[in-house]
């Protein structure tokens, strides 16, 4: 008697977990882009979770999954980020809500236009001063930038709402929706040196943030202006580098000629960190990126 093997193929459904909103966070909704960005609305911290102890934000990232489509992230290690609690942001100064976009498709680079000769240990005080100016004097409801980076390469959480979430900032009028604003602490006009540690931290942060939506940092994206006071009329679609300078979307000298000149190298390095390019980088890209813990800022 001959025996025959019969191969049975069984299809097993795989359940992919959907991202659950953190405790105290309500569902995101579309928001208007006003000048500069209008009052914030949506994210509401649970009083039971306050105050948050000083910690470095280094939790693993999760992709935001939509019902109609799913974008798997380009896995990049999240760089160490100093939390708002750690640099002692006074949360009573800001609007307790936050806007969210559907995802992050581009990064805009800025400089804070503050003195360069600072001690990195004093950066938390500088952040608190910027925070006061942008909430009280400019009425932005919070820091305009999503992240800030000092000359030592330490990354700080800027606008509240979650570092791994697509928080809408007030950094590039007309193009705050679906973008992240990263500010280099200092002034980078013509001839100003851009510290290598700062440059590499910006690249690591951009690689991680854009990787959550599978966006190539060295690629191009199309964004639609939401405010006619930008470089483009409201409703106009324009092409941008995935890592652009503030001046690309708004009439300003920011982020300064020196930092603007470093953006091609930052794009290349960020794309390499995502594994899209060969580890070999062009001349002008300096050293390697350290993804270790940041130094703890103090006074």
CSV table of N, CA and C in Angstrom, one decimal, residues 104-192:
chain,number,residue,atom,x,y,z
A,104,UNK,N,3.4,62.5,10.8
A,104,UNK,CA,4.5,63.5,10.5
A,104,UNK,C,5.1,63.2,9.2
A,105,UNK,N,5.1,64.1,8.3
A,105,UNK,CA,5.6,63.9,6.9
A,105,UNK,C,6.8,64.7,6.6
A,106,UNK,N,7.1,65.7,7.5
A,106,UNK,CA,8.3,66.5,7.2
A,106,UNK,C,8.8,67.1,8.6
A,107,UNK,N,10.0,67.6,8.5
A,107,UNK,CA,10.6,68.3,9.7
A,107,UNK,C,11.1,69.6,9.2
A,108,UNK,N,10.8,70.6,10.0
A,108,UNK,CA,11.3,72.0,9.8
A,108,UNK,C,12.4,72.3,10.8
A,109,UNK,N,13.5,72.8,10.4
A,109,UNK,CA,14.6,73.1,11.3
A,109,UNK,C,14.7,74.6,11.5
A,110,UNK,N,14.9,74.9,12.8
A,110,UNK,CA,14.9,76.3,13.3
A,110,UNK,C,16.1,76.6,14.1
A,111,UNK,N,16.4,77.9,14.4
A,111,UNK,CA,17.3,78.2,15.5
A,111,UNK,C,16.5,79.1,16.4
A,112,UNK,N,17.0,79.2,17.7
A,112,UNK,CA,16.2,80.0,18.7
A,112,UNK,C,16.6,81.4,18.7
A,113,UNK,N,17.7,81.8,17.9
A,113,UNK,CA,18.2,83.2,17.8
A,113,UNK,C,18.5,83.7,19.2
A,114,UNK,N,19.2,82.8,20.0
A,114,UNK,CA,19.7,83.2,21.3
A,114,UNK,C,21.2,83.0,21.3
A,115,UNK,N,21.9,83.6,22.3
A,115,UNK,CA,23.4,83.5,22.3
A,115,UNK,C,23.9,82.1,22.3
A,116,UNK,N,25.1,82.0,21.6
A,116,UNK,CA,25.7,80.7,21.5
A,116,UNK,C,26.7,80.3,22.6
A,117,UNK,N,27.1,81.3,23.4
A,117,UNK,CA,28.1,81.0,24.4
A,117,UNK,C,27.5,80.5,25.7
A,118,UNK,N,26.5,79.6,25.7
A,118,UNK,CA,25.9,79.1,26.9
A,118,UNK,C,26.6,77.9,27.4
A,119,UNK,N,26.4,77.6,28.7
A,119,UNK,CA,26.8,76.3,29.3
A,119,UNK,C,25.6,75.4,29.1
A,120,UNK,N,25.9,74.2,28.7
A,120,UNK,CA,24.8,73.2,28.5
A,120,UNK,C,24.0,72.9,29.7
A,121,UNK,N,24.7,73.1,30.9
A,121,UNK,CA,24.0,72.9,32.2
A,121,UNK,C,22.9,73.9,32.4
A,122,UNK,N,23.0,75.0,31.7
A,122,UNK,CA,22.0,76.1,31.9
A,122,UNK,C,20.9,76.1,30.9
A,123,UNK,N,20.9,75.1,30.0
A,123,UNK,CA,19.8,75.0,29.0
A,123,UNK,C,18.4,75.0,29.6
A,124,UNK,N,18.1,74.2,30.7
A,124,UNK,CA,16.8,74.2,31.2
A,124,UNK,C,16.3,75.6,31.5
A,125,UNK,N,17.1,76.5,32.0
A,125,UNK,CA,16.7,77.8,32.3
A,125,UNK,C,16.4,78.6,31.0
A,126,UNK,N,17.2,78.3,30.0
A,126,UNK,CA,16.9,79.0,28.7
A,126,UNK,C,15.6,78.5,28.2
A,127,UNK,N,15.3,77.2,28.3
A,127,UNK,CA,14.0,76.7,27.8
A,127,UNK,C,12.8,77.3,28.6
A,128,UNK,N,13.0,77.5,29.9
A,128,UNK,CA,11.9,78.1,30.6
A,128,UNK,C,11.7,79.6,30.2
A,129,UNK,N,12.7,80.2,29.9
A,129,UNK,CA,12.6,81.6,29.4
A,129,UNK,C,11.9,81.6,28.0
A,130,UNK,N,12.3,80.7,27.1
A,130,UNK,CA,11.6,80.7,25.8
A,130,UNK,C,10.1,80.3,26.0
A,131,UNK,N,9.9,79.4,26.9
A,131,UNK,CA,8.5,78.9,27.2
A,131,UNK,C,7.6,80.1,27.7
A,132,UNK,N,8.2,80.9,28.6
A,132,UNK,CA,7.4,82.1,29.1
A,132,UNK,C,7.2,83.0,27.9
A,133,UNK,N,8.2,83.3,27.1
A,133,UNK,CA,8.0,84.3,26.0
A,133,UNK,C,7.0,83.8,25.0
A,134,UNK,N,7.0,82.5,24.7
A,134,UNK,CA,6.1,82.0,23.7
A,134,UNK,C,4.7,81.8,24.2
A,135,UNK,N,4.5,81.6,25.4
A,135,UNK,CA,3.1,81.5,26.0
A,135,UNK,C,2.6,82.8,26.4
A,136,UNK,N,3.3,83.6,27.1
A,136,UNK,CA,2.8,84.9,27.6
A,136,UNK,C,2.9,86.0,26.6
A,137,UNK,N,4.1,86.2,26.0
A,137,UNK,CA,4.2,87.3,25.0
A,137,UNK,C,3.7,87.1,23.6
A,138,UNK,N,3.7,85.8,23.2
A,138,UNK,CA,3.2,85.5,21.8
A,138,UNK,C,1.9,84.8,21.8
A,139,UNK,N,1.5,84.4,23.0
A,139,UNK,CA,0.1,83.8,23.2
A,139,UNK,C,0.0,82.5,22.3
A,140,UNK,N,1.1,81.7,22.2
A,140,UNK,CA,1.0,80.5,21.4
A,140,UNK,C,0.5,79.3,22.2
A,141,UNK,N,0.2,79.5,23.5
A,141,UNK,CA,-0.4,78.4,24.3
A,141,UNK,C,0.6,77.4,24.8
A,142,UNK,N,1.9,77.4,24.3
A,142,UNK,CA,2.9,76.5,24.6
A,142,UNK,C,4.2,76.8,23.8
A,143,UNK,N,5.2,76.1,24.0
A,143,UNK,CA,6.4,76.3,23.2
A,143,UNK,C,6.0,76.0,21.7
A,144,UNK,N,6.5,76.8,20.8
A,144,UNK,CA,6.1,76.6,19.4
A,144,UNK,C,6.8,75.3,18.8
A,145,UNK,N,8.1,75.0,19.3
A,145,UNK,CA,8.9,73.9,18.7
A,145,UNK,C,8.5,72.6,19.4
A,146,UNK,N,8.5,71.6,18.6
A,146,UNK,CA,8.2,70.2,19.2
A,146,UNK,C,9.4,69.7,20.0
A,147,UNK,N,10.6,70.1,19.5
A,147,UNK,CA,11.8,69.6,20.1
A,147,UNK,C,12.9,70.7,20.1
A,148,UNK,N,13.8,70.7,21.0
A,148,UNK,CA,15.0,71.6,20.9
A,148,UNK,C,16.2,70.8,21.2
A,149,UNK,N,17.3,71.2,20.6
A,149,UNK,CA,18.6,70.5,20.7
A,149,UNK,C,19.7,71.5,21.1
A,150,UNK,N,20.5,71.2,22.1
A,150,UNK,CA,21.6,72.1,22.5
A,150,UNK,C,22.9,71.7,21.8
A,151,UNK,N,23.9,72.6,22.0
A,151,UNK,CA,25.2,72.4,21.3
A,151,UNK,C,25.9,71.1,21.8
A,152,UNK,N,25.5,70.6,22.9
A,152,UNK,CA,26.1,69.3,23.4
A,152,UNK,C,25.4,68.1,22.9
A,153,UNK,N,24.4,68.3,22.1
A,153,UNK,CA,23.7,67.2,21.5
A,153,UNK,C,22.5,66.6,22.3
A,154,UNK,N,22.1,67.3,23.4
A,154,UNK,CA,21.0,66.9,24.2
A,154,UNK,C,19.7,67.3,23.6
A,155,UNK,N,18.8,66.4,23.5
A,155,UNK,CA,17.5,66.7,22.9
A,155,UNK,C,16.4,66.9,24.0
A,156,UNK,N,15.7,68.0,23.9
A,156,UNK,CA,14.6,68.3,24.9
A,156,UNK,C,13.2,68.3,24.2
A,157,UNK,N,12.3,67.8,25.0
A,157,UNK,CA,10.9,67.8,24.6
A,157,UNK,C,10.4,69.3,24.7
A,158,UNK,N,9.8,69.7,23.6
A,158,UNK,CA,9.3,71.1,23.5
A,158,UNK,C,7.8,71.1,23.8
A,159,UNK,N,7.0,71.2,22.8
A,159,UNK,CA,5.5,71.3,22.9
A,159,UNK,C,5.0,70.0,23.6
A,160,UNK,N,4.1,70.2,24.5
A,160,UNK,CA,3.5,69.0,25.2
A,160,UNK,C,2.5,68.2,24.3
A,161,UNK,N,2.3,67.0,24.6
A,161,UNK,CA,1.3,66.2,23.9
A,161,UNK,C,1.8,64.8,23.6
A,162,UNK,N,3.1,64.5,23.8
A,162,UNK,CA,3.7,63.2,23.6
A,162,UNK,C,4.7,63.2,22.5
A,163,UNK,N,6.0,62.9,22.8
A,163,UNK,CA,7.1,63.0,21.8
A,163,UNK,C,6.9,62.0,20.6
A,164,UNK,N,6.2,60.9,20.8
A,164,UNK,CA,6.0,60.0,19.7
A,164,UNK,C,4.7,60.2,19.0
A,165,UNK,N,4.0,61.2,19.3
A,165,UNK,CA,2.7,61.5,18.6
A,165,UNK,C,2.9,62.7,17.7
A,166,UNK,N,2.0,62.8,16.7
A,166,UNK,CA,2.1,63.9,15.7
A,166,UNK,C,1.5,65.2,16.2
A,167,UNK,N,2.2,65.8,17.2
A,167,UNK,CA,1.6,67.0,17.8
A,167,UNK,C,1.8,68.2,16.9
A,168,UNK,N,0.8,69.0,16.7
A,168,UNK,CA,0.9,70.2,15.9
A,168,UNK,C,1.5,71.3,16.7
A,169,UNK,N,2.6,71.9,16.2
A,169,UNK,CA,3.2,73.0,16.9
A,169,UNK,C,2.9,74.3,16.3
A,170,UNK,N,3.7,75.3,16.7
A,170,UNK,CA,3.5,76.7,16.2
A,170,UNK,C,4.9,77.2,15.7
A,171,UNK,N,5.5,76.4,14.8
A,171,UNK,CA,6.8,76.7,14.4
A,171,UNK,C,7.0,77.2,13.0
A,172,UNK,N,6.1,76.8,12.1
A,172,UNK,CA,6.3,77.2,10.7
A,172,UNK,C,4.9,77.6,10.1
A,173,UNK,N,4.5,78.8,10.2
A,173,UNK,CA,3.2,79.3,9.9
A,173,UNK,C,2.8,78.8,8.5
A,174,UNK,N,1.6,78.1,8.4
A,174,UNK,CA,1.1,77.6,7.2
A,174,UNK,C,1.4,76.1,7.0
A,175,UNK,N,2.5,75.6,7.7
A,175,UNK,CA,2.9,74.2,7.5
A,175,UNK,C,3.2,73.5,8.9
A,176,UNK,N,2.3,73.8,9.8
A,176,UNK,CA,2.5,73.1,11.1
A,176,UNK,C,1.7,71.8,11.1
A,177,UNK,N,0.8,71.6,10.2
A,177,UNK,CA,0.0,70.4,10.2
A,177,UNK,C,0.9,69.3,9.6
A,178,UNK,N,1.0,68.2,10.3
A,178,UNK,CA,1.8,67.0,9.8
A,178,UNK,C,3.3,67.2,9.7
A,179,UNK,N,3.8,68.2,10.5
A,179,UNK,CA,5.3,68.4,10.5
A,179,UNK,C,5.7,68.5,12.0
A,180,UNK,N,7.0,68.4,12.1
A,180,UNK,CA,7.7,68.5,13.4
A,180,UNK,C,8.7,69.7,13.3
A,181,UNK,N,8.7,70.5,14.4
A,181,UNK,CA,9.7,71.6,14.4
A,181,UNK,C,10.8,71.3,15.4
A,182,UNK,N,12.0,71.3,14.9
A,182,UNK,CA,13.2,71.1,15.7
A,182,UNK,C,14.0,72.3,15.7
A,183,UNK,N,14.2,72.9,16.9
A,183,UNK,CA,15.0,74.1,17.1
A,183,UNK,C,16.4,73.9,17.6
A,184,UNK,N,17.4,74.4,16.9
A,184,UNK,CA,18.8,74.4,17.4
A,184,UNK,C,18.9,75.6,18.4
A,185,UNK,N,19.4,75.3,19.6
A,185,UNK,CA,19.5,76.4,20.6
A,185,UNK,C,20.8,77.2,20.2
A,186,UNK,N,20.6,78.4,19.8
A,186,UNK,CA,21.7,79.3,19.4
A,186,UNK,C,21.3,80.1,18.2
A,187,UNK,N,22.3,80.8,17.7
A,187,UNK,CA,22.1,81.6,16.5
A,187,UNK,C,23.1,81.2,15.4
A,188,UNK,N,22.7,80.9,14.2
A,188,UNK,CA,23.5,80.3,13.2
A,188,UNK,C,23.5,81.0,11.9
A,189,UNK,N,23.9,82.3,12.0
A,189,UNK,CA,24.0,83.2,10.9
A,189,UNK,C,25.3,82.8,10.1
A,190,UNK,N,25.6,83.6,9.1
A,190,UNK,CA,26.8,83.3,8.3
A,190,UNK,C,28.1,83.2,9.1
A,191,UNK,N,28.8,82.1,8.9
A,191,UNK,CA,30.1,81.9,9.6
A,191,UNK,C,30.0,81.3,11.0
A,192,UNK,N,28.8,81.1,11.5
A,192,UNK,CA,28.7,80.5,12.8
A,192,UNK,C,28.9,79.0,12.7
